[in-house]
mmCIF file of C-alpha atoms in Angstrom:
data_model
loop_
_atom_site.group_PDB
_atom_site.id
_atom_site.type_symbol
_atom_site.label_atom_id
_atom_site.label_comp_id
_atom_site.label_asym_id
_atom_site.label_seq_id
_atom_site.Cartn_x
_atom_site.Cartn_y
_atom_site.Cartn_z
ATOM 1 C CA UNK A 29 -14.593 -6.625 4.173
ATOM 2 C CA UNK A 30 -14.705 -5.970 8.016
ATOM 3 C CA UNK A 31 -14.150 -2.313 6.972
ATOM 4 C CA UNK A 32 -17.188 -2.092 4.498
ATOM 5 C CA UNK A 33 -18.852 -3.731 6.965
ATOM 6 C CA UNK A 34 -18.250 -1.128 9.488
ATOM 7 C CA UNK A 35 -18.989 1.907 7.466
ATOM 8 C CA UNK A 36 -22.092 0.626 6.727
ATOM 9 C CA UNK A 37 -22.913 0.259 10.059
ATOM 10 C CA UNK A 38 -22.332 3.382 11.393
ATOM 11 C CA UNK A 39 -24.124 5.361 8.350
ATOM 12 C CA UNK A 40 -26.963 3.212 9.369
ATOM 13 C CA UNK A 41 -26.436 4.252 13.105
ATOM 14 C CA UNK A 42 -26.530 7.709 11.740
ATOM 15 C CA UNK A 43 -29.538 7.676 9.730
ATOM 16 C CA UNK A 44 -31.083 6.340 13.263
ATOM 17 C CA UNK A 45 -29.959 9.097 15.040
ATOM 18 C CA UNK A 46 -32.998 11.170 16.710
ATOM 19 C CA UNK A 47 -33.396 14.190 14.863
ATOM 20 C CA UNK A 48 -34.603 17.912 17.069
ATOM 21 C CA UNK A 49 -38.275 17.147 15.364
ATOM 22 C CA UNK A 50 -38.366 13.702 17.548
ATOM 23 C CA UNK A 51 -38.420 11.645 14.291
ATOM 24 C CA UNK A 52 -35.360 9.147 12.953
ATOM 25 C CA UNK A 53 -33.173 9.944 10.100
ATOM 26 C CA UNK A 54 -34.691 6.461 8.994
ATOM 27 C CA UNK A 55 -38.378 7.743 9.415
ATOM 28 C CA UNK A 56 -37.299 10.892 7.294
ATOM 29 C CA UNK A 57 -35.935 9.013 4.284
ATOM 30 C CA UNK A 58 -38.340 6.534 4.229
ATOM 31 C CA UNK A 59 -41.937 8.080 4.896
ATOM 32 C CA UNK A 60 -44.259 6.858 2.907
ATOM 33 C CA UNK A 61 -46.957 8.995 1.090
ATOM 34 C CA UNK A 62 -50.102 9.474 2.477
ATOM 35 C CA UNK A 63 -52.352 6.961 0.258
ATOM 36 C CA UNK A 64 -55.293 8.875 1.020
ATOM 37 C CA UNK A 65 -54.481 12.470 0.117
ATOM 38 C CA UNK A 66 -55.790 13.592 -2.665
ATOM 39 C CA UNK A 67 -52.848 15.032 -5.618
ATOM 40 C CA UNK A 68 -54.108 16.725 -8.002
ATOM 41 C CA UNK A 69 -51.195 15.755 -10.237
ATOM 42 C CA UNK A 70 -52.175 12.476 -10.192
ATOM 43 C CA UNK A 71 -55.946 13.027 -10.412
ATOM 44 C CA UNK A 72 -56.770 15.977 -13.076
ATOM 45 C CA UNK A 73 -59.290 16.670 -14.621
ATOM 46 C CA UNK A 74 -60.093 13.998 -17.692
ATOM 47 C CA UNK A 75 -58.516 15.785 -20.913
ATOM 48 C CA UNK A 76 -62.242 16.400 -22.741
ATOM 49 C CA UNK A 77 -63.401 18.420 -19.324
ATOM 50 C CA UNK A 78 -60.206 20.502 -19.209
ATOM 51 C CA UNK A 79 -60.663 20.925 -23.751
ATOM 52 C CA UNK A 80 -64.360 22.107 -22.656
ATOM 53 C CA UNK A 81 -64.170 24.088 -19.684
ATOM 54 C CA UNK A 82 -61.075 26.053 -21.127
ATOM 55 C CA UNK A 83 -62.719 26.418 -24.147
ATOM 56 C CA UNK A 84 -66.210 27.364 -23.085
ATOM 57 C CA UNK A 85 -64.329 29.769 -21.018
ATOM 58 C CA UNK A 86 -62.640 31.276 -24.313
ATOM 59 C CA UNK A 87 -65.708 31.308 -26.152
ATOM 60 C CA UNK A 88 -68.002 32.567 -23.793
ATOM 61 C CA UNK A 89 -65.208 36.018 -23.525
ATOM 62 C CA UNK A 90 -65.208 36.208 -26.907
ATOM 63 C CA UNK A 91 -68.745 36.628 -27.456
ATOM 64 C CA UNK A 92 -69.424 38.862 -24.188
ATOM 65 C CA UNK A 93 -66.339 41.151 -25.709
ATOM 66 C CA UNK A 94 -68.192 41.305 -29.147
ATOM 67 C CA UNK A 95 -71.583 42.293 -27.157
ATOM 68 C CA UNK A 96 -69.950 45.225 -26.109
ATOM 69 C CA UNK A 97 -67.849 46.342 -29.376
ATOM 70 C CA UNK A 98 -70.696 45.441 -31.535
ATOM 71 C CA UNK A 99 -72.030 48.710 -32.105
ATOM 72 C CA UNK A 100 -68.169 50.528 -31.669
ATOM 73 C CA UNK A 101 -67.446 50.386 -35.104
ATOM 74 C CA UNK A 102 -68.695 53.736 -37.949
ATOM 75 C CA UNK A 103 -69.666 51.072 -40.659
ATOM 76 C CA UNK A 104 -73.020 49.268 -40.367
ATOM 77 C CA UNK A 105 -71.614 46.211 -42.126
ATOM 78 C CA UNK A 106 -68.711 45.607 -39.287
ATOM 79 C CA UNK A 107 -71.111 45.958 -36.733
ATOM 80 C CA UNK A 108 -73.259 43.268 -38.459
ATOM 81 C CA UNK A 109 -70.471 40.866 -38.691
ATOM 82 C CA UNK A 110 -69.442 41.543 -35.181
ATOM 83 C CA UNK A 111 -72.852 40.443 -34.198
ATOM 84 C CA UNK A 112 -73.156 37.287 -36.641
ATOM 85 C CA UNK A 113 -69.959 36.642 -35.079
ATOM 86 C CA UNK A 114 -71.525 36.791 -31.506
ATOM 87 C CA UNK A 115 -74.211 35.207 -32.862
ATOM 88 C CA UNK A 116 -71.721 31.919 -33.644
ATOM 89 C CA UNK A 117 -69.404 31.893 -30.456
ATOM 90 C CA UNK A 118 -72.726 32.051 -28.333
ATOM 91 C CA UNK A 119 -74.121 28.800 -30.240
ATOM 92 C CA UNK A 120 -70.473 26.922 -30.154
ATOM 93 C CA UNK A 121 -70.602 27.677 -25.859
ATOM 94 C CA UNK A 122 -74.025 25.620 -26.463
ATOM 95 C CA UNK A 123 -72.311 23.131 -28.300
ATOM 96 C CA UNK A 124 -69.349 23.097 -25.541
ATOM 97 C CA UNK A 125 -71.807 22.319 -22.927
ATOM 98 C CA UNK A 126 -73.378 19.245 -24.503
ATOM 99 C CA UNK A 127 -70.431 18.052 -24.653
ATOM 100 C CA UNK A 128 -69.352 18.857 -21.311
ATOM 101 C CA UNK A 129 -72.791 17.254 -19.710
ATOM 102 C CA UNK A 130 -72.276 13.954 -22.358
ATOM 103 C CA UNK A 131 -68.794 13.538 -20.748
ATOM 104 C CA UNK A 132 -70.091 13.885 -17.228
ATOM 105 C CA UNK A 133 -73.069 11.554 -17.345
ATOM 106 C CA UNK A 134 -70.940 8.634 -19.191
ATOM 107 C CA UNK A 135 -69.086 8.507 -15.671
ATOM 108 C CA UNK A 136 -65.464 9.481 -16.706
ATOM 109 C CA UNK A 137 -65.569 12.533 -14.451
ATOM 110 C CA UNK A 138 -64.067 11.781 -10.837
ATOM 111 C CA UNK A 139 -64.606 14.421 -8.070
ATOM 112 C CA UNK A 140 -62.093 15.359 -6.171
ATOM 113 C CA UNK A 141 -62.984 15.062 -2.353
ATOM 114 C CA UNK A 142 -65.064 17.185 -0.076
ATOM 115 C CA UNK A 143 -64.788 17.182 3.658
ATOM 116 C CA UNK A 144 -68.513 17.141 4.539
ATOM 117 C CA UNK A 145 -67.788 16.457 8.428
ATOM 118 C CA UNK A 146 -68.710 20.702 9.207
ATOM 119 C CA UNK A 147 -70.994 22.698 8.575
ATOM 120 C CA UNK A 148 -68.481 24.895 6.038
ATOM 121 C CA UNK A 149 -67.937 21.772 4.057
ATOM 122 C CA UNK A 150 -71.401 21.263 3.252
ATOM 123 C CA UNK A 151 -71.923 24.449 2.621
ATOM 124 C CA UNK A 152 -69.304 24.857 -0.073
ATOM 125 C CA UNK A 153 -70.691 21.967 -1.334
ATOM 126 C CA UNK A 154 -73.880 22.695 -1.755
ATOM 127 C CA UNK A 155 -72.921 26.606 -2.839
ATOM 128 C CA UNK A 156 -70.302 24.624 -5.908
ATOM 129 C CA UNK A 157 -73.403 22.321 -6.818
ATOM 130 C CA UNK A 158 -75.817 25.194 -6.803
ATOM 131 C CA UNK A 159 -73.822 27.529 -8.421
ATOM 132 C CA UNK A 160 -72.694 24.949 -11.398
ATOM 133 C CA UNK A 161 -76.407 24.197 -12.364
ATOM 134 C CA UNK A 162 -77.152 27.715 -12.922
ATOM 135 C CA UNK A 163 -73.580 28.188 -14.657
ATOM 136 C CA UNK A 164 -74.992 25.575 -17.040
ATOM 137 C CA UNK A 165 -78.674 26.612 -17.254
ATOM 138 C CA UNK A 166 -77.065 29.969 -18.290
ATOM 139 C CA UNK A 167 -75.044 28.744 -20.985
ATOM 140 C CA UNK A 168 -77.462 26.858 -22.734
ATOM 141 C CA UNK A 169 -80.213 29.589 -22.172
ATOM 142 C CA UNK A 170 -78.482 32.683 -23.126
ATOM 143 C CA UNK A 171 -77.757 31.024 -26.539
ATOM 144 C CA UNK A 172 -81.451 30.098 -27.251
ATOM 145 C CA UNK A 173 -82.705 33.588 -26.029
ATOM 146 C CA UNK A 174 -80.294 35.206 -28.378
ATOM 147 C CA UNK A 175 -81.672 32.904 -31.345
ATOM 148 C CA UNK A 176 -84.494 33.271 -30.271
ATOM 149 C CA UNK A 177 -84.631 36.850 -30.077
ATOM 150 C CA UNK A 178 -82.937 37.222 -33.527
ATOM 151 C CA UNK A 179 -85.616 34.852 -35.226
ATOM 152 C CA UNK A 180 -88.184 37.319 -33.487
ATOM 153 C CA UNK A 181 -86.383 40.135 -35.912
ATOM 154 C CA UNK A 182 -86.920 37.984 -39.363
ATOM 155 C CA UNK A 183 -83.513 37.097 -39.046
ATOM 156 C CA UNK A 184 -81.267 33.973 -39.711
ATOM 157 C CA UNK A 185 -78.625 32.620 -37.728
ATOM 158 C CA UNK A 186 -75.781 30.408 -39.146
ATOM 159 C CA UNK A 187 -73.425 28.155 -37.137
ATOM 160 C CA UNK A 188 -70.678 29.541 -39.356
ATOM 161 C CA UNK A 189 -70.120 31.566 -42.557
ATOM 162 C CA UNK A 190 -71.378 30.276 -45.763
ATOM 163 C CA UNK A 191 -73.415 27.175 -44.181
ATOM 164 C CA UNK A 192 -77.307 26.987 -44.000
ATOM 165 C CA UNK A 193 -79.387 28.803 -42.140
ATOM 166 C CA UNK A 194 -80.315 27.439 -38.511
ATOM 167 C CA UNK A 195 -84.521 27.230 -38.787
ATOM 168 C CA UNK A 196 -85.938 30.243 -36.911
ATOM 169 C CA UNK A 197 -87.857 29.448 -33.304
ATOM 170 C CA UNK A 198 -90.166 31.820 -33.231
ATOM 171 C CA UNK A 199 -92.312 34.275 -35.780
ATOM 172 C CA UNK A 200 -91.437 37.478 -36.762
ATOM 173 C CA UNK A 201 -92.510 39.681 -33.596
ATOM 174 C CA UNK A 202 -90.588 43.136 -32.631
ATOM 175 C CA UNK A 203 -92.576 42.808 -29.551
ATOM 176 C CA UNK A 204 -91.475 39.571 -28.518
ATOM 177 C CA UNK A 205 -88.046 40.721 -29.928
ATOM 178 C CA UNK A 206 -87.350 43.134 -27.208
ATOM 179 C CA UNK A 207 -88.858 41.127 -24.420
ATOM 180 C CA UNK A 208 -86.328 38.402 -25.652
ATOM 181 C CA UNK A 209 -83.423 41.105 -25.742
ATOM 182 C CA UNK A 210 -84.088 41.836 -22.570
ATOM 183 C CA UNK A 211 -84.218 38.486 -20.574
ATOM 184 C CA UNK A 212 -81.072 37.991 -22.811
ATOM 185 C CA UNK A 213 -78.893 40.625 -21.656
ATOM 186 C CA UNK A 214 -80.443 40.264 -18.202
ATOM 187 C CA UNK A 215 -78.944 36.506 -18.440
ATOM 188 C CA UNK A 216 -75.877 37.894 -19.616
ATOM 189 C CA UNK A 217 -75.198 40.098 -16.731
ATOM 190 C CA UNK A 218 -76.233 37.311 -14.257
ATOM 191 C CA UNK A 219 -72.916 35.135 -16.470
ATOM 192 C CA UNK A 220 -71.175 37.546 -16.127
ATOM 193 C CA UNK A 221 -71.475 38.020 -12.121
ATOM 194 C CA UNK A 222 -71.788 34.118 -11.478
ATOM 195 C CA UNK A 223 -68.429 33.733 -13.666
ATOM 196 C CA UNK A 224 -66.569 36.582 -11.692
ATOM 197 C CA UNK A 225 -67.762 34.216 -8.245
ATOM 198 C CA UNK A 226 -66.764 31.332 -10.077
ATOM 199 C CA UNK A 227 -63.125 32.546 -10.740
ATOM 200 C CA UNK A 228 -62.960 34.148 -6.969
ATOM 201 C CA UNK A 229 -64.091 30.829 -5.572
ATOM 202 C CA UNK A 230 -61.108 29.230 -7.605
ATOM 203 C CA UNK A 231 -58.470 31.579 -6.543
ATOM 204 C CA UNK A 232 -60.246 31.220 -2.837
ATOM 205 C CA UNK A 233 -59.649 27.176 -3.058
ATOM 206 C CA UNK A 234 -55.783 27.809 -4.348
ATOM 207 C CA UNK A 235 -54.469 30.620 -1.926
ATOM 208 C CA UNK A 236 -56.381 30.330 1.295
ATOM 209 C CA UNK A 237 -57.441 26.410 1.039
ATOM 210 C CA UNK A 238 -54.184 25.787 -0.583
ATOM 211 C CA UNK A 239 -56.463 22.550 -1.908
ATOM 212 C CA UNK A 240 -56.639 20.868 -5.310
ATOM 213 C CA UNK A 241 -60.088 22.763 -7.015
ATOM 214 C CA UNK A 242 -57.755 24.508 -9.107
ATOM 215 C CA UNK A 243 -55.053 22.636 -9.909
ATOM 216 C CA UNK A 244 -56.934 19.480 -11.173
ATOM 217 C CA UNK A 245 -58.162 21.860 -13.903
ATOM 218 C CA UNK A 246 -54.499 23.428 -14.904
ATOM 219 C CA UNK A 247 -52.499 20.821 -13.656
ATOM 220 C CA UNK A 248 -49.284 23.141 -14.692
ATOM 221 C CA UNK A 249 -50.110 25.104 -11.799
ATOM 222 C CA UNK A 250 -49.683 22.193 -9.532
ATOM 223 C CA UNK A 251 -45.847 22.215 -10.152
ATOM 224 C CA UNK A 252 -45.563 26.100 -8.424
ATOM 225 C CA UNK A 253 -48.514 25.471 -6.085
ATOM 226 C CA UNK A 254 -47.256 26.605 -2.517
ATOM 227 C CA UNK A 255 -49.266 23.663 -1.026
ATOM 228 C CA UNK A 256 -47.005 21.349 -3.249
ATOM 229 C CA UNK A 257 -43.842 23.036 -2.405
ATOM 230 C CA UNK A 258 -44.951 22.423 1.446
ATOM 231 C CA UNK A 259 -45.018 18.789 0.208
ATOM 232 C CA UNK A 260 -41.309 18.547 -0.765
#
């Protein structure tokens, strides 16, 4: 017993022993996680915002891909089917962002934090909340130029093959066709540029911020972050 006793005593006296950093083996062991810093393993994204931003992102590729191989193909009928097919993923990234806005406003969406204590903090806080609202005033108005635009041609739009007809928003016009053609491809090249800012602010937040933006949305990057190997 009075050799147990005195083995455990001097591992104990070891774990005390200063280390070069100034801290106790005892300190190093035992610290205690930082309660207030934000982990993005433990606080993703909800599941229904991750399903509808990954998606949206998917759908929204899709149909920019088929705007630009639309008219690729020698037979008249593939090229219509690419474009009914446009047509569809351009009303389901509508769809996406209804639900994406429902699931915000019902309060299940948690922001991570911001550090609004300089003048860069606010300032990437106000460029993320200005450049979200357009992202979403995009995606829903792309969509309804592009039906719009296609009822303006005496044409029908379906949400997918073999169901009915959506009703048409405007009257036959080729006039107000091409106007709506244009503001619609206009839109589409402002997507496109605001997504390519989106993804560099993203990569921004996970390689030079080493912070949590990313990583709440793919959590599996969390686990070969550098910022959570530096946490080991």
């Amino acid at each position: 017993m009075v050799a147990i006793l005195s083995s455990s005593i001097r591992q104990f006296d070891d774990r005390r022993r200063p280390l070069a950093s100034g801290r106790t083996r005892t300190d190093e062991t035992t610290l205690m996680p930082d309660p207030t810093r934000w982990n993005a393993a433990a606080h993703p994204w909800p599941l229904p915002s991750r399903i509808t931003h990954w998606g949206s992102a998917l759908v929204v590729a899709g149909a920019l891909l088929l705007a630009f191989t639309q008219d690729l193909p020698d037979s008249s009928a593939t090229s219509r089917e690419l474009l009914a097919w446009h047509q569809r993923l351009g009303l389901f990234a509508a769809l996406l962002l209804c639900l994406r806005l429902a699931f915000r406003r019902s309060g299940a969406v948690r922001s991570g934090p911001i550090d609004r204590s300089t003048p860069l903090g606010r300032a990437l806080q106000t460029g993320a909340a200005l450049s979200h609202a357009l992202l979403y005033v995009l995606l829903a108005a792309i969509p309804a130029l592009g039906w719009a635009m296609t009822s303006a041609r005496g044409r029908d739009v379906a949400l997918l093959p073999g169901t009915p007809a959506l009703p048409h928003l405007v009257a036959t016009d080729p006039d107000l066709a091409d106007t709506l053609q244009t503001w619609h491809e206009r839109a589409a090249w402002l997507l496109m540029a605001l997504v390519a800012l989106h993804v560099a602010a993203a990569l921004w937040h996970h390689s030079v911020q080493r912070d949590e933006v990313l990583t709440r949305m793919w959590p599996a990057l969390a686990r070969r972050s550098p910022r959570q190997k530096e946490k080991r």
